[in-house]
Short mmCIF file of C-alpha atoms and ligand atoms in Angstrom, two decimals:
data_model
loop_
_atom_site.label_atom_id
_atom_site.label_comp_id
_atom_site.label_asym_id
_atom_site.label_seq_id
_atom_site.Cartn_x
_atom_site.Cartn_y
_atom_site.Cartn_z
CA UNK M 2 32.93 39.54 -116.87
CA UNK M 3 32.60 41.89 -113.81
CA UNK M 4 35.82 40.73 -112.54
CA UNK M 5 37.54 40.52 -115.78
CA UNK M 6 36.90 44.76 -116.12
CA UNK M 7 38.00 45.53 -112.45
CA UNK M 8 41.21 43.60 -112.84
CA UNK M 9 41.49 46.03 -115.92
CA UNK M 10 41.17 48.80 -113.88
CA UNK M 11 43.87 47.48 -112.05
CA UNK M 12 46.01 47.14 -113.65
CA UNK M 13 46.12 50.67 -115.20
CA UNK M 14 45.85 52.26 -111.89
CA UNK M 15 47.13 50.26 -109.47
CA UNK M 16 50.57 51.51 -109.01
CA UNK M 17 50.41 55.09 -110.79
CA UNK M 18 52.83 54.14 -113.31
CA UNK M 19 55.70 56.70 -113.80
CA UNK M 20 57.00 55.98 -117.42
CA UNK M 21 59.77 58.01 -117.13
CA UNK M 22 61.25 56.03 -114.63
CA UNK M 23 60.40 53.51 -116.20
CA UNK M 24 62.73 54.38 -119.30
CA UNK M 25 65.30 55.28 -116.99
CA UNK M 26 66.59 51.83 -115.84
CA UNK M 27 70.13 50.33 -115.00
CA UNK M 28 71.98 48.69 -117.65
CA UNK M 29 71.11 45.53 -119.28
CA UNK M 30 74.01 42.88 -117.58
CA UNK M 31 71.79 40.09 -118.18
CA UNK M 32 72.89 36.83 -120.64
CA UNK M 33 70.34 34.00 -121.53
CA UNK M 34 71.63 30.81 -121.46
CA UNK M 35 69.48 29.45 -123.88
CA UNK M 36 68.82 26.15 -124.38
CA UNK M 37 69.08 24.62 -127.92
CA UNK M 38 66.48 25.65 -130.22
CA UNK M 39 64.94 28.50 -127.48
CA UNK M 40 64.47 31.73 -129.26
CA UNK M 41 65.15 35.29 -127.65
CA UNK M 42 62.32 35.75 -125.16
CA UNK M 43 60.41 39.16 -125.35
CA UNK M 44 61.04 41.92 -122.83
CA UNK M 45 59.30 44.54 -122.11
CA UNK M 46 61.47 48.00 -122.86
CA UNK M 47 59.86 49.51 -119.60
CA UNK M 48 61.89 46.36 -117.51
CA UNK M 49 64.75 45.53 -119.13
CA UNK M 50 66.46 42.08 -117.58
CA UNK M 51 69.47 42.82 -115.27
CA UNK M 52 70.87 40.57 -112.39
CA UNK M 53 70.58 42.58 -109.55
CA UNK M 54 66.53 43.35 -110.79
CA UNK M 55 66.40 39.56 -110.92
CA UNK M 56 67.79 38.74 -107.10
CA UNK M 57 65.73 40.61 -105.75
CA UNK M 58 62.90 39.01 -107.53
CA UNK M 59 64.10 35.82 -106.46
CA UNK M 60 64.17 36.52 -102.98
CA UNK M 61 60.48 38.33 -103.13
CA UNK M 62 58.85 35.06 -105.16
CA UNK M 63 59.71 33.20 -101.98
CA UNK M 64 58.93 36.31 -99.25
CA UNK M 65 55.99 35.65 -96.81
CA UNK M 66 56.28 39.32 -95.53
CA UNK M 67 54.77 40.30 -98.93
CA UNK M 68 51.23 38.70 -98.14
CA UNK M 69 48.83 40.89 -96.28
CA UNK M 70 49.02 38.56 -93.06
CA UNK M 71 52.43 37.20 -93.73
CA UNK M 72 51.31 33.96 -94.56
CA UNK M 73 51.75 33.01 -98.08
CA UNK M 74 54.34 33.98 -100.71
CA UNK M 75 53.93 33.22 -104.56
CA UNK M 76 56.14 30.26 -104.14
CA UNK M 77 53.00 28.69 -101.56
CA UNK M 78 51.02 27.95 -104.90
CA UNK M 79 54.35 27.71 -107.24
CA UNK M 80 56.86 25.17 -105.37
CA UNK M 81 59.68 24.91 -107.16
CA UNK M 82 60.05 20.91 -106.57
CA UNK M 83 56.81 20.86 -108.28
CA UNK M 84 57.87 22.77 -111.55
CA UNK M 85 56.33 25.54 -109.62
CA UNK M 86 53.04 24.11 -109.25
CA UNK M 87 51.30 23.18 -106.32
CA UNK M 88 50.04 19.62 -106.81
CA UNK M 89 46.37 20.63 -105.20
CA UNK M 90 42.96 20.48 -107.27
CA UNK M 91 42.74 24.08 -106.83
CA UNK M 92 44.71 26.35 -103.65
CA UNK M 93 43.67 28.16 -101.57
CA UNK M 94 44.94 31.91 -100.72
CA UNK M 95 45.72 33.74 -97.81
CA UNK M 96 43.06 34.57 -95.93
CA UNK M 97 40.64 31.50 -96.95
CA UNK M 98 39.62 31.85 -100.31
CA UNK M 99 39.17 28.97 -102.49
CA UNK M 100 40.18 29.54 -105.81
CA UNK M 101 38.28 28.06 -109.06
CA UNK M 102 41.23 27.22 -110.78
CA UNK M 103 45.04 24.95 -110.60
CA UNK M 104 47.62 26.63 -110.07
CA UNK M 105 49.95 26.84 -113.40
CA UNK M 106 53.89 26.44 -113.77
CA UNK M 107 55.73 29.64 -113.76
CA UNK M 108 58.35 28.22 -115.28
CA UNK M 109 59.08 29.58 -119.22
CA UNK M 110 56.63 32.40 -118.57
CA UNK M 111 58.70 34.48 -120.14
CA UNK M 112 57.51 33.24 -123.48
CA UNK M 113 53.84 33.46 -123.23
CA UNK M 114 51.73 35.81 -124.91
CA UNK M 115 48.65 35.84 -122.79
CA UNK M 116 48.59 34.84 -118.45
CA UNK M 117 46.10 32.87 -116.69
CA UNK M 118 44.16 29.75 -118.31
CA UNK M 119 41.91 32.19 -120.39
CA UNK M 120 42.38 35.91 -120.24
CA UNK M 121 43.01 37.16 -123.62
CA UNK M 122 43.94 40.78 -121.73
CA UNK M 123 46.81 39.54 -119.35
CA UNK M 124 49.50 39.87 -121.92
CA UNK M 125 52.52 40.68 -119.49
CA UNK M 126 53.45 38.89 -116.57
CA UNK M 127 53.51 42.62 -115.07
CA UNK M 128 49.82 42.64 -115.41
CA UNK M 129 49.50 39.37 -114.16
CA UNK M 130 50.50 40.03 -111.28
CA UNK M 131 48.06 42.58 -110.12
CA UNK M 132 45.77 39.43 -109.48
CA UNK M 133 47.31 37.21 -106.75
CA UNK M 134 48.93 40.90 -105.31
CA UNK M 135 45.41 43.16 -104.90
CA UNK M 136 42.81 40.67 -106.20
CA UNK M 137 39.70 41.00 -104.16
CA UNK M 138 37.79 37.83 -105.96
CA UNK M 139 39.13 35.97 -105.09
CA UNK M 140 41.82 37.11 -102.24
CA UNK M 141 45.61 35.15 -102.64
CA UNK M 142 48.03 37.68 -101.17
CA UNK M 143 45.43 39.97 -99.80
CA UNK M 144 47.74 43.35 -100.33
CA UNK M 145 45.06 46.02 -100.05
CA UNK M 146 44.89 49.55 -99.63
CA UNK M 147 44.76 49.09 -96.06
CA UNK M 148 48.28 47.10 -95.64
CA UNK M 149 50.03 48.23 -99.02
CA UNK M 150 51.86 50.73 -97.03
CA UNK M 151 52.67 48.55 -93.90
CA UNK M 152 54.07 45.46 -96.25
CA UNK M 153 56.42 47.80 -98.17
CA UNK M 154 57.60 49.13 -94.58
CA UNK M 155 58.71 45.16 -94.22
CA UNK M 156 60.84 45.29 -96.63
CA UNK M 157 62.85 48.27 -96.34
CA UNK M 158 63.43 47.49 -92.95
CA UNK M 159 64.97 43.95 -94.42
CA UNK M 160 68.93 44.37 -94.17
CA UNK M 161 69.30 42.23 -97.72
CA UNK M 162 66.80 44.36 -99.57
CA UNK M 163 67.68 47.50 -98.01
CA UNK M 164 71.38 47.15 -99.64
CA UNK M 165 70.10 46.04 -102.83
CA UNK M 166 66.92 48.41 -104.28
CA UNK M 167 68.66 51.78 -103.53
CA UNK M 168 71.20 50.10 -105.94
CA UNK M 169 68.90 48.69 -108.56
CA UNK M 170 66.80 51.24 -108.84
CA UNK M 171 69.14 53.86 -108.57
CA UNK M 172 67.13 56.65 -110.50
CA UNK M 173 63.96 56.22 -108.67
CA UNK M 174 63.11 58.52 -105.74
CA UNK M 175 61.77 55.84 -103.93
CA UNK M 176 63.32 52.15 -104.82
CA UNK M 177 60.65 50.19 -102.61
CA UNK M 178 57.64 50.66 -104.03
CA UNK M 179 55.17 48.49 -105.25
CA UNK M 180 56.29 49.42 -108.88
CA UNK M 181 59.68 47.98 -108.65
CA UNK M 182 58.27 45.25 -106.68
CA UNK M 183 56.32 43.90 -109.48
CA UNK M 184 58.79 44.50 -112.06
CA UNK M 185 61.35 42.71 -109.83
CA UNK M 186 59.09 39.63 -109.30
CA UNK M 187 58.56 40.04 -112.84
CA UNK M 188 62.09 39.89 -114.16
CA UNK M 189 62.83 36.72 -111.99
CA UNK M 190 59.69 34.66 -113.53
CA UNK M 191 61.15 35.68 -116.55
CA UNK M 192 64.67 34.40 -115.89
CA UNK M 193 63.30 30.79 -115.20
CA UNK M 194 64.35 29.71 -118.65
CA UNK M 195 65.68 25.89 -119.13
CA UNK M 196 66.05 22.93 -121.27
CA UNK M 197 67.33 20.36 -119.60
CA UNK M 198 65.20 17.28 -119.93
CA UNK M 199 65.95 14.25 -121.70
CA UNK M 200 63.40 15.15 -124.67
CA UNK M 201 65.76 18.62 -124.93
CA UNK M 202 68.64 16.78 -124.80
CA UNK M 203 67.38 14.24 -127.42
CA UNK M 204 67.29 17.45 -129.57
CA UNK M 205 70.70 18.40 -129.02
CA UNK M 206 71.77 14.66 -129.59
CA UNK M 207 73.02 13.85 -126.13
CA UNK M 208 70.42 11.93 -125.20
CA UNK M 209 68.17 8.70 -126.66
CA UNK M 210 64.63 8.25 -126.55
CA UNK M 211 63.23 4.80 -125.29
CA UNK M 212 61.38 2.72 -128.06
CA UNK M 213 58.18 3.82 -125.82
CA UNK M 214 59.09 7.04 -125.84
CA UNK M 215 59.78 7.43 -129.76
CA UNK M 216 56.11 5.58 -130.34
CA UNK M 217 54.77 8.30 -128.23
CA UNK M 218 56.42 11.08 -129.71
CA UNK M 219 55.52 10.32 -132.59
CA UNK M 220 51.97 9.95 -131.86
CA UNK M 221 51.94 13.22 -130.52
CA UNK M 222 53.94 14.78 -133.52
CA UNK M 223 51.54 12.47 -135.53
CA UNK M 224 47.99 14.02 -137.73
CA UNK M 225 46.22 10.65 -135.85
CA UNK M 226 47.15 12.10 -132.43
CA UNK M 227 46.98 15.57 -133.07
CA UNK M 228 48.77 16.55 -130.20
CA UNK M 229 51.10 19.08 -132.09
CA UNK M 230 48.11 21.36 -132.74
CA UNK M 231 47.87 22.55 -130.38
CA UNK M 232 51.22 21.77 -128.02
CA UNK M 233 53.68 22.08 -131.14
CA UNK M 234 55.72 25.18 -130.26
CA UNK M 235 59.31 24.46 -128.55
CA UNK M 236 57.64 24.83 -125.16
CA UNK M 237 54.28 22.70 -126.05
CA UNK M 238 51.69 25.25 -126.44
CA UNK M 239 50.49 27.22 -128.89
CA UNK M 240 50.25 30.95 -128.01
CA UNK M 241 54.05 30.83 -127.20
CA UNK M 242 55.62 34.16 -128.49
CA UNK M 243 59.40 35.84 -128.27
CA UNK M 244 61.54 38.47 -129.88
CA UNK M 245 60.52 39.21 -133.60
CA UNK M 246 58.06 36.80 -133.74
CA UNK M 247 54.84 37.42 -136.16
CA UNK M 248 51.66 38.06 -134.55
CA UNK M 249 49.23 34.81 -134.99
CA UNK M 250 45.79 34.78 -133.96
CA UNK M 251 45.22 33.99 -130.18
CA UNK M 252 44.15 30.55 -129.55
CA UNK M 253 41.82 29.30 -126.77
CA UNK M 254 40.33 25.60 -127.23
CA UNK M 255 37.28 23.60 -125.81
CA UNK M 256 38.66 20.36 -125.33
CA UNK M 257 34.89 18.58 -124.34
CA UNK M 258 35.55 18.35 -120.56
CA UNK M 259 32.05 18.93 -119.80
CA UNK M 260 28.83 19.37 -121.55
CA UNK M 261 26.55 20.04 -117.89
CA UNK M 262 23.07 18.91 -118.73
CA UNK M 263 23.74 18.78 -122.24
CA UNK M 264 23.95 22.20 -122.93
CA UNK M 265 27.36 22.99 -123.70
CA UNK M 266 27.60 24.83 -120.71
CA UNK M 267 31.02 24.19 -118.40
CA UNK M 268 30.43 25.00 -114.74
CA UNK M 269 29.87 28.48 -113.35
CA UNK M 270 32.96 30.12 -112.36
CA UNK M 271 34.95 28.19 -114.64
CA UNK M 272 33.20 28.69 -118.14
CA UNK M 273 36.94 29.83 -119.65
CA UNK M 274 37.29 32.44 -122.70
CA UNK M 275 33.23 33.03 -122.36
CA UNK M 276 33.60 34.64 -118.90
CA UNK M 277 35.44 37.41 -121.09
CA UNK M 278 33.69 37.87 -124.62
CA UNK M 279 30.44 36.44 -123.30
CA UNK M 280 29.79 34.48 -126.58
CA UNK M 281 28.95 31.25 -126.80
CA UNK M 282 31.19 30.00 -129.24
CA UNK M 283 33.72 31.15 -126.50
CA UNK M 284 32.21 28.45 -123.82
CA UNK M 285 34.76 26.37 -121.95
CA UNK M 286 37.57 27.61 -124.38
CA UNK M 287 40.94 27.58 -122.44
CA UNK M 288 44.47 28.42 -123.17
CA UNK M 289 46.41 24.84 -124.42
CA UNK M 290 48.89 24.83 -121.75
CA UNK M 291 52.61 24.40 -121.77
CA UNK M 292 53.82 20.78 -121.25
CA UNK M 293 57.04 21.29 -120.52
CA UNK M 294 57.63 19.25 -116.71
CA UNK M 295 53.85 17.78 -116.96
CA UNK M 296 55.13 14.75 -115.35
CA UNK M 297 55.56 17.29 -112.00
CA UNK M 298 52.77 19.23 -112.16
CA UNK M 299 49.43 17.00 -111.86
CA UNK M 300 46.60 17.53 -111.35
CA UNK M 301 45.77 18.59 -114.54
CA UNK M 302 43.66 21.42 -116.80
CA UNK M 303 41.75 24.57 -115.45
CA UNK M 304 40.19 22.92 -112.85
CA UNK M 305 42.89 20.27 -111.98
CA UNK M 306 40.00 17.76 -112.06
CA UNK M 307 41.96 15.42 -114.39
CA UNK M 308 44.70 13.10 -111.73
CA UNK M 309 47.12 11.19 -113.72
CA UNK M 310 48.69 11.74 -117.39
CA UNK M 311 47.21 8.47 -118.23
CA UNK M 312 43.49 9.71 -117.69
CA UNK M 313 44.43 12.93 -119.94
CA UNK M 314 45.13 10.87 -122.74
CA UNK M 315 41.96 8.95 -122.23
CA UNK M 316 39.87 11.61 -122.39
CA UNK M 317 41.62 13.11 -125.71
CA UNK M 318 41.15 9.21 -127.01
CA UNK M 319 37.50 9.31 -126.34
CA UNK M 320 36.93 12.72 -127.40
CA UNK M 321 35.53 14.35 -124.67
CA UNK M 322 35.43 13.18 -120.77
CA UNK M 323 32.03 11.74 -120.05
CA UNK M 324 30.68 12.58 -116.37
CA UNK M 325 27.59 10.29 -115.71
CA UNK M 326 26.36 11.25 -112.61
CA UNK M 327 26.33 14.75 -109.85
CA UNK M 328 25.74 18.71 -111.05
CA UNK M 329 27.99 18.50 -113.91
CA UNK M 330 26.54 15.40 -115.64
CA UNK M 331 26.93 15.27 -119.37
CA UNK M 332 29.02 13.84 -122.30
CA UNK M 333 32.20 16.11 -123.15
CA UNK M 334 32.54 14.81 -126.61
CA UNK M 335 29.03 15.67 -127.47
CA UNK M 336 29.76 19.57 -126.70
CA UNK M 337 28.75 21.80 -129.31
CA UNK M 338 31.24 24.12 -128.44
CA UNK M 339 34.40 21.43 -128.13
CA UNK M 340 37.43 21.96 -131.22
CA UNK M 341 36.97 19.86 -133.81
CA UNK M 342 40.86 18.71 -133.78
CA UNK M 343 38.96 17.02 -130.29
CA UNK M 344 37.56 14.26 -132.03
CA UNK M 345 38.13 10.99 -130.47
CA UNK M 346 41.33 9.02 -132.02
CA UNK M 347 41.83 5.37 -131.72
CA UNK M 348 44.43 4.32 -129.76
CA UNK M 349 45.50 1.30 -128.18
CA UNK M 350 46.73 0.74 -124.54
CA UNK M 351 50.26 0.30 -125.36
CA UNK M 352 49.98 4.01 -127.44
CA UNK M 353 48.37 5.11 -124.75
CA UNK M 354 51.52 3.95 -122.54
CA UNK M 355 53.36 5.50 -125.32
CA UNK M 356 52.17 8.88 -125.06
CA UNK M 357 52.51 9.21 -121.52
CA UNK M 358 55.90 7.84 -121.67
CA UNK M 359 57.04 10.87 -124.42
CA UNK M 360 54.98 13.19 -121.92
CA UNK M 361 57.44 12.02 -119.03
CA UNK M 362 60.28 12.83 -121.04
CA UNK M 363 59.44 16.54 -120.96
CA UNK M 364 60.19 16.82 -117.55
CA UNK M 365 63.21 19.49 -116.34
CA UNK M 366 65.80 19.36 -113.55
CA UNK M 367 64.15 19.49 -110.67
CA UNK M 368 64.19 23.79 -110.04
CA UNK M 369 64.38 23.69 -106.33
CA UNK M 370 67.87 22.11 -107.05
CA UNK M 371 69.36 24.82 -108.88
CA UNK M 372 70.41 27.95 -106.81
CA UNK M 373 69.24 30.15 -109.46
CA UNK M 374 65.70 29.62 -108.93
CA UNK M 375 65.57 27.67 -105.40
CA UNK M 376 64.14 29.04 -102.33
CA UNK M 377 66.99 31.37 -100.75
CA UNK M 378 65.31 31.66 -97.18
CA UNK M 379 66.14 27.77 -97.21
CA UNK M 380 69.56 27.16 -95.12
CA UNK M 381 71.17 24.94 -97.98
CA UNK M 382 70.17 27.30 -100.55
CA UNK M 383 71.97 30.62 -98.84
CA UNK M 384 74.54 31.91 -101.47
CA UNK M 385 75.49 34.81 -99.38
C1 HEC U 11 46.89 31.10 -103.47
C2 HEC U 11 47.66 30.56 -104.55
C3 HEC U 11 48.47 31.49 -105.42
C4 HEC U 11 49.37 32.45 -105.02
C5 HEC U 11 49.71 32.87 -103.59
C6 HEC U 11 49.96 32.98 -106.21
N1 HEC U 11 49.44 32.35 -107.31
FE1 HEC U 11 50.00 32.63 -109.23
N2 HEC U 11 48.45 31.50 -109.86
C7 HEC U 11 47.59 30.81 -109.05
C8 HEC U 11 46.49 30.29 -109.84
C9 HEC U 11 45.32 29.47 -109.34
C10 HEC U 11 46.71 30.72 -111.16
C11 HEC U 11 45.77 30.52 -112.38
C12 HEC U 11 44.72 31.62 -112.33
C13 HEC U 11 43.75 31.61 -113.47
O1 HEC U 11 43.98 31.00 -114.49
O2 HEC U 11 42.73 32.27 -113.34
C14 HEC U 11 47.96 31.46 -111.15
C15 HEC U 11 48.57 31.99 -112.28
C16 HEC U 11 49.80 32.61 -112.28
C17 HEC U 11 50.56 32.99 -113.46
C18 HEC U 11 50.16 32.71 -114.89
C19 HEC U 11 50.97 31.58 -115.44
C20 HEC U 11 50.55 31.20 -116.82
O3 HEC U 11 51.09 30.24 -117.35
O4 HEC U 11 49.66 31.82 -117.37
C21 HEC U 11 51.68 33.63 -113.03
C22 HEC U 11 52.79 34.20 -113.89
C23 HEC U 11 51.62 33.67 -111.58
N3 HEC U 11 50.48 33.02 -111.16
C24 HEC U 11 52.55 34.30 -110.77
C25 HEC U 11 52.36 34.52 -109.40
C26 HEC U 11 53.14 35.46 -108.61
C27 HEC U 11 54.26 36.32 -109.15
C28 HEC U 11 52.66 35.39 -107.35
C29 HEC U 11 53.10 36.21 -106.14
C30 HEC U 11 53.01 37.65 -106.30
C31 HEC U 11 51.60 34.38 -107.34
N4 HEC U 11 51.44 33.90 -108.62
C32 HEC U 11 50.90 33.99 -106.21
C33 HEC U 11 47.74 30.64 -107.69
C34 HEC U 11 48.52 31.45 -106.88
C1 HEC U 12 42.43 21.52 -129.93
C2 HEC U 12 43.63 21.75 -129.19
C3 HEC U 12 44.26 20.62 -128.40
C4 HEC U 12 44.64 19.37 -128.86
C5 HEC U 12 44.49 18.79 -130.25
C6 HEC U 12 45.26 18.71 -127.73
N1 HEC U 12 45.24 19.52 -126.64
FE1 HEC U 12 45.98 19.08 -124.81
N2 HEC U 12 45.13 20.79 -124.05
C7 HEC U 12 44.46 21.73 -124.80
C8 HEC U 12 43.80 22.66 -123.91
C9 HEC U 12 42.96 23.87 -124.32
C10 HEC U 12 44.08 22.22 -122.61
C11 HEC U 12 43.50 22.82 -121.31
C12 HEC U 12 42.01 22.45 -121.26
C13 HEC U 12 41.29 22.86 -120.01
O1 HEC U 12 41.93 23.00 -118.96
O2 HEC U 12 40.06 22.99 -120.06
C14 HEC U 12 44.94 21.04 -122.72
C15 HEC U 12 45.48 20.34 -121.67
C16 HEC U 12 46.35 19.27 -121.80
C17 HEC U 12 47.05 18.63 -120.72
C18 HEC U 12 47.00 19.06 -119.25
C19 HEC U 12 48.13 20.01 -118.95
C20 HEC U 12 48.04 20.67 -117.61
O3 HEC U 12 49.07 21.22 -117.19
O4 HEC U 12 46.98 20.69 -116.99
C21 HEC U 12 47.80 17.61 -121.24
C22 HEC U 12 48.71 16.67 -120.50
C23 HEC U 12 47.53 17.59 -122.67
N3 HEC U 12 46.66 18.62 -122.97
C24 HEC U 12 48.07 16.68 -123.56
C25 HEC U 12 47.61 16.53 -124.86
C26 HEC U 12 47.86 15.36 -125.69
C27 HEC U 12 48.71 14.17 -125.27
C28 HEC U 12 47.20 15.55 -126.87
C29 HEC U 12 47.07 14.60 -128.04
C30 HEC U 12 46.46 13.33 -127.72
C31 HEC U 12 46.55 16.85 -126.77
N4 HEC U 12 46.81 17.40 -125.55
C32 HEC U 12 45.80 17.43 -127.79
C33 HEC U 12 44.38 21.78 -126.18
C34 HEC U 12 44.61 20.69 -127.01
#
């Protein structure tokens, strides 16, 4: 909860945010090329899309200079090739730090409502980013008050950005701060907005499903597989949220990964929506994440301690994941706390197979194959 208040504080505070430059920005160039049945994502009026904004992004996403010691860069935990995951358990940041939880895609941010697996208060991917930047506990980029200065020095002295943020930010008196940094960053995440796999191109009729693949999909579409529930939206969630939408209740789910000792309890550090509200109802409940590119981006939930599709859809079968022996002993399905949509469905090892062959079908072109969203300090990838 402590940390929870002081990213808070951040956030408010952490680069004396001028509205008025804010208002003042360059004019909206920017055209989504939205895939079939995508809706108008939100944007925030204080960072209105434009290309330039987003290059720059681009570039920082994949800049080591940006980390306190040069060593990381936000693409270290979000590879593109990996749907901008980082296929560990959990990474680790900059200086050392373990984190408690997987690293999620970036990818389609730009429709979420709330950031991070279960933080209810991270509603803007501006906000977000105040945590790997200046987060303390744990540290990713380490950017503290100490360096803050010396890394923004780095990048005005960089020829590429030097041409480019006078020109951007053209009304503000000083275009490399940390302000237009985030909102930069910010604008590119948001820009990562696709469509192509074969289960969007199904939609748009130019592709067929598989006779596996239609079993599965409809198993997951299906009230005996339940799936949709919570993963029914046009990206697979269900907190997903874009321009004129209505305002639904925020959803956060128990899906009986653990019940340690048979108290309901998940493990410290990684007790979900409870480490905010501190009520117990709120106990292990975690955002339902987007499964758009799932195939890429294992391990899987909070903690990544789930390794292959298959064993995901095993533990939604069962009802709960069972853990028989070490500290976090206890039966998952029998946790007080756990959704009742989580309630054990009986499915066959050919559905099974089914399910996970629909899941593979939500996978995108690979991202660190399209210029637009590759890694431009990469030779191959150099536009100009
Ligand atoms: C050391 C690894 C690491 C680095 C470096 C890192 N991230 Fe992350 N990122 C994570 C982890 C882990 C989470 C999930 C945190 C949580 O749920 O508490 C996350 C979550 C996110 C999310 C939320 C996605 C969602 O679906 O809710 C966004 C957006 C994001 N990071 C962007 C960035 C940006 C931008 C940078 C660079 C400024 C960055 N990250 C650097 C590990 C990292
Ligand atoms: C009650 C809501 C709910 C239902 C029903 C549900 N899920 Fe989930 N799903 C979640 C939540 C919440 C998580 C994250 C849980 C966590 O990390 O603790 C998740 C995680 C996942 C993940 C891991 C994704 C990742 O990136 O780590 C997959 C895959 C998945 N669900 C597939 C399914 C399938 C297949 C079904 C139907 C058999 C299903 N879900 C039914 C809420 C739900």
């Amino acid at each position: 909860m402590a940390l929870a208040a002081a990213l808070l504080a951040v956030s408010a505070t952490a680069f004396g945010l001028q509205a008025s430059e804010a208002l003042k920005a360059p004019n909206n160039d920017w055209n989504w090329a939205l895939p079939q049945g995508f809706p108008q994502p939100r944007v925030p009026a204080s960072n209105p899309m434009n290309r330039g904004k987003v290059a720059i992004g681009h570039r920082l996403f994949y800049d080591t200079r940006l980390s306190g010691n040069g060593t990381q860069s936000c693409s270290s935990c979000h590879l593109p090739e990996l749907a901008f995951t980082d296929g560990k358990t959990t990474p680790v940041g900059s200086t050392g730090d373990v984190l408690p939880r997987n690293a999620p895609s970036v990818a389609n941010s730009a429709y979420h409502r709330t950031f991070t697996w279960a933080n209810p208060a991270l509603t803007s991917l501006e906000s977000q980013m105040n945590v790997p930047l200046f987060g303390t506990n744990p540290v990713e980029m380490g950017v503290s008050d100490k360096n803050r200065g010396k890394i923004l020095r780095r990048i005005k002295r960089d020829r590429w950005y030097k041409k480019r943020f006078p020109k951007v930010f053209r009304w503000s008196k000083k275009p490399v701060s940390w302000f237009n940094v985030v909102r930069s960053i910010s604008a590119f995440q948001r820009s990562i907005v696709t469509g192509t796999s074969k289960y969007n191109r199904f939609l748009g009729d130019k592709a067929n499903l598989a006779s596996d693949e239609r079993r599965g999909l409809s198993l997951f579409m299906g009230e005996e597989g339940e799936c949709h529930h919570c993963h029914g939206s046009f990206i697979f969630d269900d907190q997903s949220t874009y321009a004129g939408a209505p305002v639904e209740r925020l959803k956060f789910h128990n899906t009986g990964l653990y019940n340690v000792g048979g108290t309901g309890a998940y493990p410290t550090g990684n007790q979900g929506l409870y480490e905010i509200t501190g009520k117990k109802k709120d106990m292990g409940a975690f955002r339902a994440p987007s499964l758009l590119n799932v195939a890429r981006t294992a391990p899987y939930m909070h903690d990544g301690s789930v390794k292959t599709l298959m064993d995901v859809v095993d533990i939604y079968a069962r009802g709960g994941r069972i853990i028989t022996d070490g500290p976090y002993a206890g039966d998952g399905a029998k946790n007080p706390h756990k959704d009742p949509l989580i309630s054990g469905i009986n499915l066959s090892e050919q559905d099974r197979r089914d399910i996970v062959a629909f899941l593979k079908t939500l996978t995108e072109k690979d991202y660190s194959k399209d210029p637009r969203f590759s890694d431009p300090f990469k030779k191959k990838n150099k536009r100009k």
